[in-house]
Protein backbone atom coordinates (compact mmCIF):
# COMPACT_ATOMS: atom_id res chain seq x y z
CA MET A 1 -50.66 -29.63 13.01
CA LYS A 2 -51.10 -25.95 12.26
CA ASN A 3 -49.65 -23.29 14.55
CA SER A 4 -53.18 -22.19 15.45
CA ASP A 5 -53.98 -25.75 16.63
CA LYS A 6 -51.09 -25.93 19.11
CA ILE A 7 -51.91 -25.73 22.80
CA ASP A 8 -50.27 -22.80 24.53
CA TYR A 9 -49.54 -24.09 28.02
CA GLY A 10 -48.60 -20.57 29.10
CA ASP A 11 -52.22 -19.52 28.59
CA ARG A 12 -53.35 -22.48 30.69
CA MET A 13 -51.08 -21.39 33.54
CA ASN A 14 -52.33 -17.85 33.17
CA TYR A 15 -55.88 -19.18 33.45
CA PHE A 16 -55.12 -20.95 36.75
CA GLN A 17 -53.23 -17.95 38.06
CA ARG A 18 -56.14 -15.69 37.16
CA MET A 19 -58.54 -18.14 38.81
CA LEU A 20 -56.49 -18.13 42.03
CA ILE A 21 -56.31 -14.34 42.02
CA GLU A 22 -60.08 -14.13 41.53
CA ASP A 23 -60.69 -16.66 44.33
CA LYS A 24 -58.50 -14.61 46.68
CA ARG A 25 -60.37 -11.43 45.71
CA ILE A 26 -63.73 -13.06 46.43
CA TYR A 27 -62.48 -14.53 49.71
CA ASN A 28 -61.12 -11.16 50.86
CA GLU A 29 -64.40 -9.50 49.95
CA ILE A 30 -66.65 -11.97 51.79
CA ASN A 31 -64.25 -11.99 54.73
CA GLU A 32 -64.37 -8.18 54.95
CA ILE A 33 -68.18 -8.24 54.84
CA ASP A 34 -68.21 -11.02 57.43
CA GLU A 35 -65.98 -9.04 59.78
CA PHE A 36 -68.15 -5.92 59.40
CA GLN A 37 -71.34 -7.88 60.13
CA ARG A 38 -69.72 -9.68 63.08
CA GLU A 39 -68.83 -6.33 64.65
CA ARG A 40 -72.45 -5.22 64.20
CA GLY A 41 -73.81 -8.45 65.69
CA GLU A 42 -75.61 -9.35 62.46
CA PHE A 43 -75.72 -12.74 60.76
CA VAL A 44 -77.10 -11.76 57.33
CA CYS A 45 -74.24 -11.51 54.77
CA ARG A 46 -71.91 -13.63 56.93
CA TYR A 47 -70.56 -16.88 55.51
CA ILE A 48 -70.16 -20.51 56.47
CA THR A 49 -67.96 -23.21 55.00
CA LYS A 50 -68.86 -26.79 54.24
CA SER A 51 -65.98 -29.23 53.83
CA PHE A 52 -66.37 -32.38 51.79
CA ALA A 53 -64.05 -34.86 50.06
CA ASP A 54 -60.95 -32.74 49.39
CA SER A 55 -62.79 -29.47 48.90
CA LYS A 56 -64.47 -26.67 50.79
CA ALA A 57 -67.51 -24.68 49.68
CA PHE A 58 -68.26 -21.18 50.96
CA TYR A 59 -71.90 -20.14 51.36
CA GLN A 60 -73.04 -16.61 52.20
CA ILE A 61 -76.30 -15.73 53.93
CA VAL A 62 -78.30 -13.68 51.43
CA ASP A 63 -81.76 -13.63 53.02
CA GLU A 64 -83.80 -14.97 55.90
CA THR A 65 -87.23 -16.23 56.79
CA PRO A 66 -88.58 -16.34 60.35
CA ARG A 67 -86.84 -19.70 61.02
CA LYS A 68 -84.28 -20.16 58.26
CA TYR A 69 -81.40 -18.45 56.50
CA ILE A 70 -81.06 -18.64 52.73
CA LEU A 71 -77.46 -19.20 51.68
CA LYS A 72 -75.87 -19.01 48.23
CA TYR A 73 -72.71 -20.71 47.07
CA VAL A 74 -70.02 -18.06 46.53
CA LEU A 75 -66.61 -19.73 46.52
CA GLY A 76 -64.86 -23.08 46.17
CA GLU A 77 -64.18 -25.57 43.41
CA TYR A 78 -67.81 -26.63 43.40
CA PRO A 79 -70.83 -26.41 45.71
CA TYR A 80 -71.57 -28.98 48.38
CA PRO A 81 -73.40 -31.75 46.47
CA SER A 82 -76.56 -32.01 48.56
CA TRP A 83 -76.88 -28.22 48.95
CA GLY A 84 -76.28 -27.04 45.40
CA GLN A 85 -76.13 -23.35 44.51
CA GLU A 86 -78.67 -22.30 47.15
CA VAL A 87 -79.82 -23.85 50.41
CA LYS A 88 -82.15 -23.02 53.29
CA LEU A 89 -80.83 -23.98 56.72
CA SER A 90 -82.20 -23.43 60.20
CA LYS A 91 -81.01 -20.24 61.85
CA LYS A 92 -79.92 -22.20 64.90
CA GLU A 93 -77.66 -24.48 62.83
CA VAL A 94 -76.10 -21.60 60.86
CA LYS A 95 -75.54 -19.45 63.95
CA LYS A 96 -73.84 -22.40 65.66
CA MET A 97 -71.42 -22.76 62.69
CA ILE A 98 -70.62 -19.04 62.63
CA VAL A 99 -70.18 -18.71 66.40
CA GLY A 100 -67.89 -21.77 66.35
CA ARG A 101 -65.78 -20.23 63.57
CA ASP A 102 -65.59 -16.92 65.47
CA TYR A 103 -64.49 -18.73 68.64
CA PHE A 104 -61.83 -20.69 66.75
CA ASP A 105 -60.55 -17.49 65.07
CA LYS A 106 -60.36 -15.78 68.47
CA ILE A 107 -58.28 -18.63 69.93
CA ILE A 108 -55.90 -18.53 66.95
CA GLN A 109 -55.46 -14.74 67.32
CA GLU A 110 -54.77 -15.08 71.05
CA ARG A 111 -52.13 -17.76 70.43
CA LYS A 112 -50.47 -15.64 67.74
CA LYS A 113 -50.26 -12.73 70.19
CA ALA A 114 -48.88 -14.99 72.94
CA ASN A 115 -46.20 -16.39 70.61
CA ALA A 116 -45.18 -12.99 69.20
């Protein structure tokens, strides 16, 4: 085996570290946008998550029609299988997911303050 054929496991670790750093960057960015839009009372550009198997896919609202939001896959190991890279969901369903996440986040923040 030539030196050039050897696998450098350090590079592999660097790849996964870079991937985790990039995922954190993307998450922080969509979370910042989500917070800004929540404060404005807007739903476009907010995100939802879809859990499946041992994974979670993040989808961001990129557009809307009169009755549906158009969401694109932005983060996670892979997109939710039946949704793919882009999905159209009813506004009512998406709003329910976002309002539920906001309510859960509010409860967590209140408990953190109470325990501080």
